[in-house]
Coordinates of C-alpha atoms and ligand atoms in Angstrom, one line a residue:
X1 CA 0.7 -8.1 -26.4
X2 CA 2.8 -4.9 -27.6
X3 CA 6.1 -6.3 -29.8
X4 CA 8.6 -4.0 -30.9
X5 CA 10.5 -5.5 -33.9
X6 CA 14.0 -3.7 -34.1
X7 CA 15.7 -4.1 -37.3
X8 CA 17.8 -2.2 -40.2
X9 CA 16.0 -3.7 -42.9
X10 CA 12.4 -4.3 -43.5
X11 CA 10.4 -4.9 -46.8
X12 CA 9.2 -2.6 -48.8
X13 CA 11.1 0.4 -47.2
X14 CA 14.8 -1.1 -47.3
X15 CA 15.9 -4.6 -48.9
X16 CA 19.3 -5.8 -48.9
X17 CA 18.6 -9.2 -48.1
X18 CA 16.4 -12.3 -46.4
X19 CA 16.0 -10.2 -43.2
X20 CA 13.8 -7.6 -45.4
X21 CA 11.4 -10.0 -46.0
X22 CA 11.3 -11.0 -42.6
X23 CA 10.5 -7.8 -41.5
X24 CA 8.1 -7.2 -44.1
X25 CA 6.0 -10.5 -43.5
X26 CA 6.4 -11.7 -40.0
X27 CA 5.0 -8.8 -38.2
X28 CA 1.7 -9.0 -40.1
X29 CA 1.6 -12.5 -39.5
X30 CA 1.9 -12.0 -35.7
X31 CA -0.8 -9.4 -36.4
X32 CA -3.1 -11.7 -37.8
X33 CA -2.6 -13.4 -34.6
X34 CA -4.2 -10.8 -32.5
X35 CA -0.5 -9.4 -31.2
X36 CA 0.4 -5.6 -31.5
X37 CA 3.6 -5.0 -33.7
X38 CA 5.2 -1.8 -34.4
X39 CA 8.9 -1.7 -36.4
X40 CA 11.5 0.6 -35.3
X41 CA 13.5 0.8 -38.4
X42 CA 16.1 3.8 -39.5
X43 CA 14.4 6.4 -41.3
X44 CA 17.1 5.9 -44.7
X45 CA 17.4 8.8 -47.5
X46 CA 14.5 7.9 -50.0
X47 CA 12.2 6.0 -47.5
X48 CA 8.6 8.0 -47.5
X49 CA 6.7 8.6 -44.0
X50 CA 4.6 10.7 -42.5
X51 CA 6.3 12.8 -39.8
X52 CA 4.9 12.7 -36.6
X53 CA 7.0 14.4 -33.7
X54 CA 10.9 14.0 -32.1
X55 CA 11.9 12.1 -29.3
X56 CA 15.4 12.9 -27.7
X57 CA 18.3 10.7 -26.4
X58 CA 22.2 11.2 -25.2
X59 CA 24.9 10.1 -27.2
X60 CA 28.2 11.2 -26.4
X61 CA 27.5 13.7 -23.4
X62 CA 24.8 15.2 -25.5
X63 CA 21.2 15.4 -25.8
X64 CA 20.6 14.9 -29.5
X65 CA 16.8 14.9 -31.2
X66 CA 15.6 12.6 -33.3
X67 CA 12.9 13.0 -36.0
X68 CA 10.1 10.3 -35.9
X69 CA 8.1 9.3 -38.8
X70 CA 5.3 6.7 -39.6
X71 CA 4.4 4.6 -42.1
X72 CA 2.6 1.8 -43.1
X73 CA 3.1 -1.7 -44.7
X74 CA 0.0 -4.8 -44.7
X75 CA -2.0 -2.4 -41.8
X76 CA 1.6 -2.5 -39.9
X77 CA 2.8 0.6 -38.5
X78 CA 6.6 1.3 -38.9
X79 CA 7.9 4.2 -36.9
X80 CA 10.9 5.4 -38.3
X81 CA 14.1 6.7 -36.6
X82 CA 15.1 10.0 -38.7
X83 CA 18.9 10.4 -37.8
X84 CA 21.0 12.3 -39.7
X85 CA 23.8 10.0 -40.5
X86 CA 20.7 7.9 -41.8
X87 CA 20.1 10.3 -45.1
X88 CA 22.2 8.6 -47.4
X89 CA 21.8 6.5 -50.6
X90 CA 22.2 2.5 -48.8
X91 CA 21.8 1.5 -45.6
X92 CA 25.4 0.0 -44.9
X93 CA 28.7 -0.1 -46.4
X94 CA 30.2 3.1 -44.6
X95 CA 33.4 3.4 -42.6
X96 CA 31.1 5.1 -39.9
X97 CA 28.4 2.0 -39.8
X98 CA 29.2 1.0 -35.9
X99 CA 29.0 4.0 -35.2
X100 CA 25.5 5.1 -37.0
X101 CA 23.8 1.6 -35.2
X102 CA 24.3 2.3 -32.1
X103 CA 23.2 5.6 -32.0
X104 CA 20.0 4.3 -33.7
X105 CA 19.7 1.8 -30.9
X106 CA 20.1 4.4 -28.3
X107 CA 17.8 6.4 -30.0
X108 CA 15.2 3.7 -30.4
X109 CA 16.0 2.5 -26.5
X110 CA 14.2 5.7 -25.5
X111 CA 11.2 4.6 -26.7
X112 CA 10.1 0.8 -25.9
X113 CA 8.6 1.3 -22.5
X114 CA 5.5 0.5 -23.2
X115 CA 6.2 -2.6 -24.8
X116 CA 6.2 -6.0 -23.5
X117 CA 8.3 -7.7 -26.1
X118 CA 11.7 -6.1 -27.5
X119 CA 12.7 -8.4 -30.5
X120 CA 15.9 -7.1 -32.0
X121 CA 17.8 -8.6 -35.0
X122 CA 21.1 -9.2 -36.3
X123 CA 24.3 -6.7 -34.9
X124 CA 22.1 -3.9 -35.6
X125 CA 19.7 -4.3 -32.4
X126 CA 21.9 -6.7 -30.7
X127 CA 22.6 -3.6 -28.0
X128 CA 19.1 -3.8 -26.6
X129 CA 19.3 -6.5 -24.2
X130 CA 22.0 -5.4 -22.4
X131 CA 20.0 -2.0 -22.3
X132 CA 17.0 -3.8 -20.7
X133 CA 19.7 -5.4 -18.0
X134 CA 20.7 -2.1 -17.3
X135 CA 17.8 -0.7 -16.8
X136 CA 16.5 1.1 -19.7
X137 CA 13.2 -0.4 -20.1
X138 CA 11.3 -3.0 -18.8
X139 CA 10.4 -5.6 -21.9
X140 CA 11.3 -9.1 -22.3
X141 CA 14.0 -9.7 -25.2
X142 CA 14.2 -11.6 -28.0
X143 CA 17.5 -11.7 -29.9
X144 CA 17.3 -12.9 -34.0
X145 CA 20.6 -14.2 -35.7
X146 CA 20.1 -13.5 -39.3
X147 CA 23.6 -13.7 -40.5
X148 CA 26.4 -14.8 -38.1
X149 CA 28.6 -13.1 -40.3
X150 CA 28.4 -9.7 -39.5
X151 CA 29.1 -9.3 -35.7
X152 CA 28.9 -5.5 -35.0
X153 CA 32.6 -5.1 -33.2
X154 CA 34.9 -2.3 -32.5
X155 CA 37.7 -2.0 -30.8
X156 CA 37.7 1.1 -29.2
X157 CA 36.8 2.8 -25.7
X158 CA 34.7 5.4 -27.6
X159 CA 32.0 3.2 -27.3
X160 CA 31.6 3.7 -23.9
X161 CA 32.0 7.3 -24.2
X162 CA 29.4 7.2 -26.7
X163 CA 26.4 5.1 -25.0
X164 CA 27.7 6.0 -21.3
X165 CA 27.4 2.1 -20.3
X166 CA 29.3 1.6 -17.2
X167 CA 32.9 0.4 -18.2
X168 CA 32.2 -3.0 -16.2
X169 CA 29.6 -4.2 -18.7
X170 CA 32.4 -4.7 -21.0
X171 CA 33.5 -8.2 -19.3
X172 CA 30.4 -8.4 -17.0
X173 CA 27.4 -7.2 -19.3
X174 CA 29.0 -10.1 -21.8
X175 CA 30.1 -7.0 -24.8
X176 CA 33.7 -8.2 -24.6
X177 CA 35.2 -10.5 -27.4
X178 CA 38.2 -11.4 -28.6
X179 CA 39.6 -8.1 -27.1
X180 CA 36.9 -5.9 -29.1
X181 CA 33.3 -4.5 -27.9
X182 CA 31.0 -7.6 -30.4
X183 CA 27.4 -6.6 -30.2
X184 CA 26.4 -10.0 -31.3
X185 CA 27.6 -11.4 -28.4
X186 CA 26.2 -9.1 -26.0
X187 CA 23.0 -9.6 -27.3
X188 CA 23.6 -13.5 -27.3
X189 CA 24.4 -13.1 -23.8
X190 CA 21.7 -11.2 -22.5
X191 CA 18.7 -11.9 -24.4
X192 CA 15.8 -13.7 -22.4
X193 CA 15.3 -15.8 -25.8
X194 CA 18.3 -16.1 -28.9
X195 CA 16.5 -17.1 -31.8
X196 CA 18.3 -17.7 -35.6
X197 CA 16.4 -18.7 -38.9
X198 CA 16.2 -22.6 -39.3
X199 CA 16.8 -25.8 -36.5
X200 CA 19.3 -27.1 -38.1
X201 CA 21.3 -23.3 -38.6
X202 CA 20.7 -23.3 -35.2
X203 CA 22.4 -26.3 -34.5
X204 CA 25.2 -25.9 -36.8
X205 CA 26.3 -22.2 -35.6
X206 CA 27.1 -24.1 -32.2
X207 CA 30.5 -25.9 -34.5
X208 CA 33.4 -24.1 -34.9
X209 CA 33.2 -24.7 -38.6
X210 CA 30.0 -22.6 -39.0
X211 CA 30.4 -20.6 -35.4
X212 CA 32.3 -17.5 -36.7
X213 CA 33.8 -17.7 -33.4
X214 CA 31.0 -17.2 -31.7
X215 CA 30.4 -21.3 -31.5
X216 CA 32.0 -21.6 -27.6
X217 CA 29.1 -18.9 -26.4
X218 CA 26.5 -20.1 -28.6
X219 CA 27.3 -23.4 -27.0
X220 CA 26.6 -21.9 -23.7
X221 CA 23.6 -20.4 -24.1
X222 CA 22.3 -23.3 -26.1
X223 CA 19.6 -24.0 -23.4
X224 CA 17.7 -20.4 -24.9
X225 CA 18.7 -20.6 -28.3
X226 CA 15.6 -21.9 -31.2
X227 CA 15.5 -22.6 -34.9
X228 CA 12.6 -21.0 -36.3
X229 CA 12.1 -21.1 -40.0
X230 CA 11.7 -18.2 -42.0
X231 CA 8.7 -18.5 -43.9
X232 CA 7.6 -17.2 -47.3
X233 CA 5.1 -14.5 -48.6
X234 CA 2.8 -17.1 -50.6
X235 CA 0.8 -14.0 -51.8
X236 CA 3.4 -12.3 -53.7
X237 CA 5.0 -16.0 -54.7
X238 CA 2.4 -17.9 -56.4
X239 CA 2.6 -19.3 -59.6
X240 CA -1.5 -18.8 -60.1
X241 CA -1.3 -15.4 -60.1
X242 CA 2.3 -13.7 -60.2
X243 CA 2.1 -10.5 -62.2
X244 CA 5.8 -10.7 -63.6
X245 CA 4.0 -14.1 -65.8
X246 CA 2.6 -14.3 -68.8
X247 CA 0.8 -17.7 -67.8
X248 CA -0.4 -19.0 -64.7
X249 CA -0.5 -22.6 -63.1
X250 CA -1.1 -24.7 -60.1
X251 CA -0.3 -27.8 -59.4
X252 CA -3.1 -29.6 -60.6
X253 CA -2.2 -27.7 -63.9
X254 CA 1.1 -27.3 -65.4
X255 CA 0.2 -26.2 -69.1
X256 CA 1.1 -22.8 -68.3
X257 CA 4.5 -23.5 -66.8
X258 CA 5.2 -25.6 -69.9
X259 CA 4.6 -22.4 -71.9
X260 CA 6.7 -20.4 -70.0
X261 CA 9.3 -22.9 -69.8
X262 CA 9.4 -22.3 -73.5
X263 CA 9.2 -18.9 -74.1
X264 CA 12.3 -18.2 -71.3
X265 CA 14.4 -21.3 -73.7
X266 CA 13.5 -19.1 -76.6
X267 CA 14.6 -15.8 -74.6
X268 CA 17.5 -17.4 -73.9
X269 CA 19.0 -19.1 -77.2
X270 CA 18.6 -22.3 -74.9
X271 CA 18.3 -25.7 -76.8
X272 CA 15.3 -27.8 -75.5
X273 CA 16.7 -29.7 -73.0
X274 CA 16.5 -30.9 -69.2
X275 CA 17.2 -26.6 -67.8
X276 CA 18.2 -25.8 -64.0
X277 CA 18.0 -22.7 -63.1
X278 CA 20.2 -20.3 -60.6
X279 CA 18.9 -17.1 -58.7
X280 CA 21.6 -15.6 -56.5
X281 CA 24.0 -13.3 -55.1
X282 CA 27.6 -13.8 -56.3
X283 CA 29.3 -14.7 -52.8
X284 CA 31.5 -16.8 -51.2
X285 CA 28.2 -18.6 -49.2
X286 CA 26.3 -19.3 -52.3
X287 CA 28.7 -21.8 -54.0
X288 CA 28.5 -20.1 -57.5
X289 CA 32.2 -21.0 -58.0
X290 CA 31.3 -25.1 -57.1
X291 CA 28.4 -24.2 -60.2
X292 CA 31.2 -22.9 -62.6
X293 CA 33.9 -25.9 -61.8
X294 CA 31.0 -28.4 -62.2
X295 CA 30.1 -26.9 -65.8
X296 CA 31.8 -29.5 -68.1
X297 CA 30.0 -32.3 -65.8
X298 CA 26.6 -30.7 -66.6
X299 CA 26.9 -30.1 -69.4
X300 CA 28.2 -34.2 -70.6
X301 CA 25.0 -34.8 -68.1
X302 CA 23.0 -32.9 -70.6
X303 CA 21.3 -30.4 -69.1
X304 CA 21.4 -26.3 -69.7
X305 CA 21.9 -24.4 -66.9
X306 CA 20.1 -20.8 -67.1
X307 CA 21.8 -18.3 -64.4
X308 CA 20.7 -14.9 -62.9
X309 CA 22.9 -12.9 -60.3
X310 CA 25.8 -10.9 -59.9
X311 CA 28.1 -9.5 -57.0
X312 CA 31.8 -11.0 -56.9
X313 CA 33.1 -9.6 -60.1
X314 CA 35.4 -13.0 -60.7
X315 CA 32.2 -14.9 -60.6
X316 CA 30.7 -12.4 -63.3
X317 CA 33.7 -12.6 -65.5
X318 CA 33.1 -16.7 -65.3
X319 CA 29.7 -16.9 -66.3
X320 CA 29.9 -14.3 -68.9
X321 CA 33.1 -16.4 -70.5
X322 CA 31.0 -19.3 -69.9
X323 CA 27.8 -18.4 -71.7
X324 CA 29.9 -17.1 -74.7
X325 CA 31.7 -20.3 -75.2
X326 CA 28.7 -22.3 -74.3
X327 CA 25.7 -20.6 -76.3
X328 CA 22.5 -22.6 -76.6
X329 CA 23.7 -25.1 -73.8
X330 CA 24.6 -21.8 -70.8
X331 CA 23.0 -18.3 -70.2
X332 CA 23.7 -15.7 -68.3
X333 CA 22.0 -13.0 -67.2
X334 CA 24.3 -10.4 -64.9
X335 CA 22.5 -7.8 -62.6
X336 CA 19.7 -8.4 -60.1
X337 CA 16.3 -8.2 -62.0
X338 CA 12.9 -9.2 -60.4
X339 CA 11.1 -10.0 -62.9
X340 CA 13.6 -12.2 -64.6
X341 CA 13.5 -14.0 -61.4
X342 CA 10.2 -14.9 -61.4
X343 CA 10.3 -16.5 -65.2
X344 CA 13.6 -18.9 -64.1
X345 CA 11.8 -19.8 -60.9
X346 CA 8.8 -20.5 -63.2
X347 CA 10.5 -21.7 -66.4
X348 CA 13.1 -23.8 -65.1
X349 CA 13.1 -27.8 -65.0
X350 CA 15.2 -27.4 -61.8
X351 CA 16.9 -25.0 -59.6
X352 CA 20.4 -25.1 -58.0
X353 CA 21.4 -23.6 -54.8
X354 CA 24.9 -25.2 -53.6
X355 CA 25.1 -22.7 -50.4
X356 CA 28.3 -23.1 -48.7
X357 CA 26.6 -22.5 -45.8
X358 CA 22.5 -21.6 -45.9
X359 CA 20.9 -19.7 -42.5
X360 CA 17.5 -20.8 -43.8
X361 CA 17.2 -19.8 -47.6
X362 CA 14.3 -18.2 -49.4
X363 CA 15.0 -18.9 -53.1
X364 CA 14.9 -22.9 -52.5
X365 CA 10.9 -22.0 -50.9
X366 CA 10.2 -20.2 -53.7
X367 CA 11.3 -22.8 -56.8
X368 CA 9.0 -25.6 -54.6
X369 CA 6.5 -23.2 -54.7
X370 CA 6.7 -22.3 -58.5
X371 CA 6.9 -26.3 -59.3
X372 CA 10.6 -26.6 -59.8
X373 CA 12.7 -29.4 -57.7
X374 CA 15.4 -27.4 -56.1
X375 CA 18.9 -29.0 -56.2
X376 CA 20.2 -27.9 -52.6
X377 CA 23.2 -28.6 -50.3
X378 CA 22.2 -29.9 -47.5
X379 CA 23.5 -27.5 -45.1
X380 CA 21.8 -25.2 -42.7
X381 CA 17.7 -24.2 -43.8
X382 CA 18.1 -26.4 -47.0
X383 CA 18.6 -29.4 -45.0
X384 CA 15.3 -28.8 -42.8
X385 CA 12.8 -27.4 -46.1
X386 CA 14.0 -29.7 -49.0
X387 CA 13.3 -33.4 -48.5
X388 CA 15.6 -35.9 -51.0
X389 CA 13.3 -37.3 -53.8
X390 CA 10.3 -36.1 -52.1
X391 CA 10.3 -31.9 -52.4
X392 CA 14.0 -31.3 -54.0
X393 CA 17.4 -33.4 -54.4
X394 CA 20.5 -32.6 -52.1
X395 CA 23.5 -33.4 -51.4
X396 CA 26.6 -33.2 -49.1
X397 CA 30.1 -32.4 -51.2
X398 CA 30.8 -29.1 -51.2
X399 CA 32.7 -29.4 -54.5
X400 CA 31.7 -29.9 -58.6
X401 CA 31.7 -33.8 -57.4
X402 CA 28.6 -32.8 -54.5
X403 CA 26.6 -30.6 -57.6
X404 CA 27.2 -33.0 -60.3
X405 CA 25.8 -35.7 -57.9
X406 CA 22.7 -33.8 -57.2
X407 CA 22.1 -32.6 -60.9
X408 CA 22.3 -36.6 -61.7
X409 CA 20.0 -37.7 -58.8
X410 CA 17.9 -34.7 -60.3
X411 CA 17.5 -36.5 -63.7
X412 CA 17.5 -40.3 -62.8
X413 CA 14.5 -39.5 -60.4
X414 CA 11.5 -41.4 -62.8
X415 CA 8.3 -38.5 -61.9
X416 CA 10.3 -34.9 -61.5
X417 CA 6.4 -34.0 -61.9
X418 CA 5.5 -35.5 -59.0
X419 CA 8.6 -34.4 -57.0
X420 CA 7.4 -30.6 -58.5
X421 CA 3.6 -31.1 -57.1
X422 CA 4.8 -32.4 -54.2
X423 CA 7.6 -29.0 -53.3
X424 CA 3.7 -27.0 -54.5
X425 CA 1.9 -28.7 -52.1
X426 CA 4.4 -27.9 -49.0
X427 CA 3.1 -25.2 -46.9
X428 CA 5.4 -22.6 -46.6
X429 CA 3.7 -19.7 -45.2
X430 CA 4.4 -17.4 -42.3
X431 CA 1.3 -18.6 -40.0
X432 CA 3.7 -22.1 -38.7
X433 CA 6.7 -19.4 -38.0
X434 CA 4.7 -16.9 -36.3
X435 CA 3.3 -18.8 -34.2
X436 CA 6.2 -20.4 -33.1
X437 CA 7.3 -16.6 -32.5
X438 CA 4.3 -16.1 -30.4
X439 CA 4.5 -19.2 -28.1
X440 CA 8.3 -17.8 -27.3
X441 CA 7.0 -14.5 -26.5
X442 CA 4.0 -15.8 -24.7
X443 CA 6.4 -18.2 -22.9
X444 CA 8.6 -15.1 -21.8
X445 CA 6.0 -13.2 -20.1
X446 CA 4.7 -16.4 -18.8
X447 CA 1.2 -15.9 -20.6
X448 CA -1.0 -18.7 -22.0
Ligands
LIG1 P1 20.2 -14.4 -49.3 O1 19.2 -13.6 -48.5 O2 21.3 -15.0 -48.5 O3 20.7 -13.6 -50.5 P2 17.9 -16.1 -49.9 O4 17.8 -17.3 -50.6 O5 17.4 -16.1 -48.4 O6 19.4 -15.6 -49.9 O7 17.1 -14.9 -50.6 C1 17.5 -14.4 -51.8 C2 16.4 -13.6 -52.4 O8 16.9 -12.7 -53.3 C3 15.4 -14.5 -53.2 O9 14.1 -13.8 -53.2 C4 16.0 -14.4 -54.6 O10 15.0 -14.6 -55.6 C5 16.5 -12.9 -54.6 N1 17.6 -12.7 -55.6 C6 18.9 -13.0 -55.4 N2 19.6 -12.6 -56.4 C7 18.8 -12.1 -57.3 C8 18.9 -11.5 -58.6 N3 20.1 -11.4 -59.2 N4 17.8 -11.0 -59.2 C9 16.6 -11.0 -58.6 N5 16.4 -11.6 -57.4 C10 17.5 -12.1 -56.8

């Protein structure tokens, strides 16, 4: 079975988030599975391939080439999409961004007709099932919400001057929304299969107070829509043999995290208490501001909290006033360093991830995995991978109250150990989700 996996991000080649490493792990997983996926990812300024040929496609009234390169991640073959407007230093955050995405959709279009699955994720391949409806190629569709947040809309007719999709698809092909052409919706719409990244995600994007305002058509096509959880990469995060460590340990063995817990105190001008650790961006989603208004709480609770992250520079400002006036007890660590990750996720005591809202959530995976009870809200994919008292603690206030509670569940628990083998001995890996993947596919083309 031939699956082409249409995405903007895809580990090693271009991370800005969770749907990287999806990219990056999933296909291989199918793979390993006996199916045939190729990635059709932009070929971005910096990104090395092998170039192979052109292909050609209309945008705007004109034939345009494109430049088609290969390359290679975990014996997967990436074919990348060499568009100009692609040769620049990050993938988004231009004014032109609609813009560049659909043409690299259109481009990509052009060449899946010898493929039996199209899976396309987030705003940036959410144009390809309506392709298919029209008539552009024959595959079934599968449609992946990665983050609800990011829609893909524009208001203008120059879409349809661009892609030359009959006018009527705009309120009968499902691209109309709120007055604007929304991508997400259209793909929503007219996907054989929706997908998004945990059950219980899957379930809440179908309320308004998670929908985005795309709730009332999720709603609708409920019937097609299924949580799959992301999984991890357990070779790259595993405590027995992580290269960013000094020492190594399993869960029949925790001398070695107890030495690292020590040396990253040390590092850190930490005193030797109870220590939870925090990896994250600074956003709105992640809670970081419930963290900060919780601080006194904590810190009468006794513990030291140990943060890594940056992104809203408010949040920054916080945690670097914070860690001044709290030496010993708070440290923080602004910027977004990989290594450092791996010691707090190893180091730590526990791990705190008070996500506003959570789609599925990697980082909470990878403290069970390194032995450290994460402390999780129990929204979205932290709800479905973090069991209360068993793998992790959670709770429900989204407020200092909600993280204080969980810290103190955290500490009265009577074998944290136990909780800590328990999260190691969860299986996280990518086989469970990629099967799950399969079955849908299988189910589409009505294969056994
Ligand atoms: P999201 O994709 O929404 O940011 P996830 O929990 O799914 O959240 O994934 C976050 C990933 O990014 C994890 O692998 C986490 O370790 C990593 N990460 C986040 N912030 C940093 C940082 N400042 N330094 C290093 N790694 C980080």
């Amino acid at each position: 079975m031939k699956v082409a996996f249409v995405a903007s991000e895809a580990f090693p080649f271009a991370k800005v988030g969770g749907l990287a490493d999806v990219l990056g792990s999933l296909p291989q997983a199918l793979k390993r599975q006996g199916l045939e996926p190729t990635i059709f990812l932009p070929w971005y300024w910096g990104i090395e391939g092998y170039y192979v040929g052109e292909s050609y496609f209309d945008f705007g009234g004109q034939r345009e080439r494109v430049g088609i390169g290969h390359a290679e991640h975990d014996g997967v073959q990436y074919v990348l999409v060499g568009l100009g407007d692609f040769s620049r230093d990050r993938p988004y955050g231009y004014d032109d961004d609609f813009r560049r995405f659909v043409r690299f959709q259109m481009a990509v279009a052009e060449m899946l007709r010898e493929f039996d699955v199209v899976h396309a994720h987030d705003w940036q391949g959410a144009l390809l099932p309506l392709l298919r409806n029209l008539g552009w190629f024959k595959a079934r569709t599968v449609y992946t919400i990665h983050n609800l947040a990011y829609q893909g809309t524009w208001g203008s007719d120059d879409f349809f001057a661009w892609t030359r999709i009959p006018g009527e698809a705009y309120y009968m092909g499902g691209l109309e929304h709120r007055g604007a052409v929304n991508l997400m919706k259209s793909g929503t719409v007219n996907a054989d299969a929706v997908t998004t990244v945990s059950p219980r995600y899957a379930w809440e994007i179908c309320t308004p107070e998670v929908g985005e305002g795309l709730d009332g058509i999720l709603r609708e096509q409920r019937w097609k829509l299924h949580g799959i959880l992301n999984g991890l990469d357990t070779e790259y995060w595993n405590p027995a043999t992580d290269k960013y460590l000094a020492h190594h340990y399993t869960a029949a063995d925790f001398s070695g995290k107890r030495k690292l817990r020590k040396e990253l105190l040390k590092e850190f001008g930490l005193e030797d208490r109870p220590t939870i650790g925090v990896v994250s961006r600074f956003a709105e989603q992640k809670g970081i501001d419930l963290i900060a208004d919780a601080v006194q709480g904590l810190m009468d609770l006794g513990v030291n909290l140990l943060v890594l992250g940056s992104g809203e520079p408010n949040l920054e400002r916080t945690f670097n006033w914070l860690a001044a006036h709290l030496s010993g007890r708070v440290a923080y660590h602004q910027g977004y360093n990989e290594p450092l990750a791996h010691r707090i996720y190893a180091g730590s005591d526990g791990f705190l991830m008070p996500s506003r809202f959570e789609p599925c959530g990697l980082a909470q995976l990878i403290a069970m995995r390194y032995g450290t009870p994460p402390i999780v809200r129990a929204v979205g994919g932290l709800l479905d991978t973090v069991q209360h008292w068993e793998t992790g603690f959670s709770f429900d206030g989204m407020d200092a109250a909600g993280v204080w509670w969980g810290v103190n569940e955290f500490l009265k628990h009577p074998d944290r150990p136990q909780v800590a083998r328990n999260g190691m001995k969860t299986n996280f890996a990518w086989e469970g989700p990629a099967q799950a993947y399969g079955d849908l596919y299988k189910g589409l083309l009505g294969v056994k």
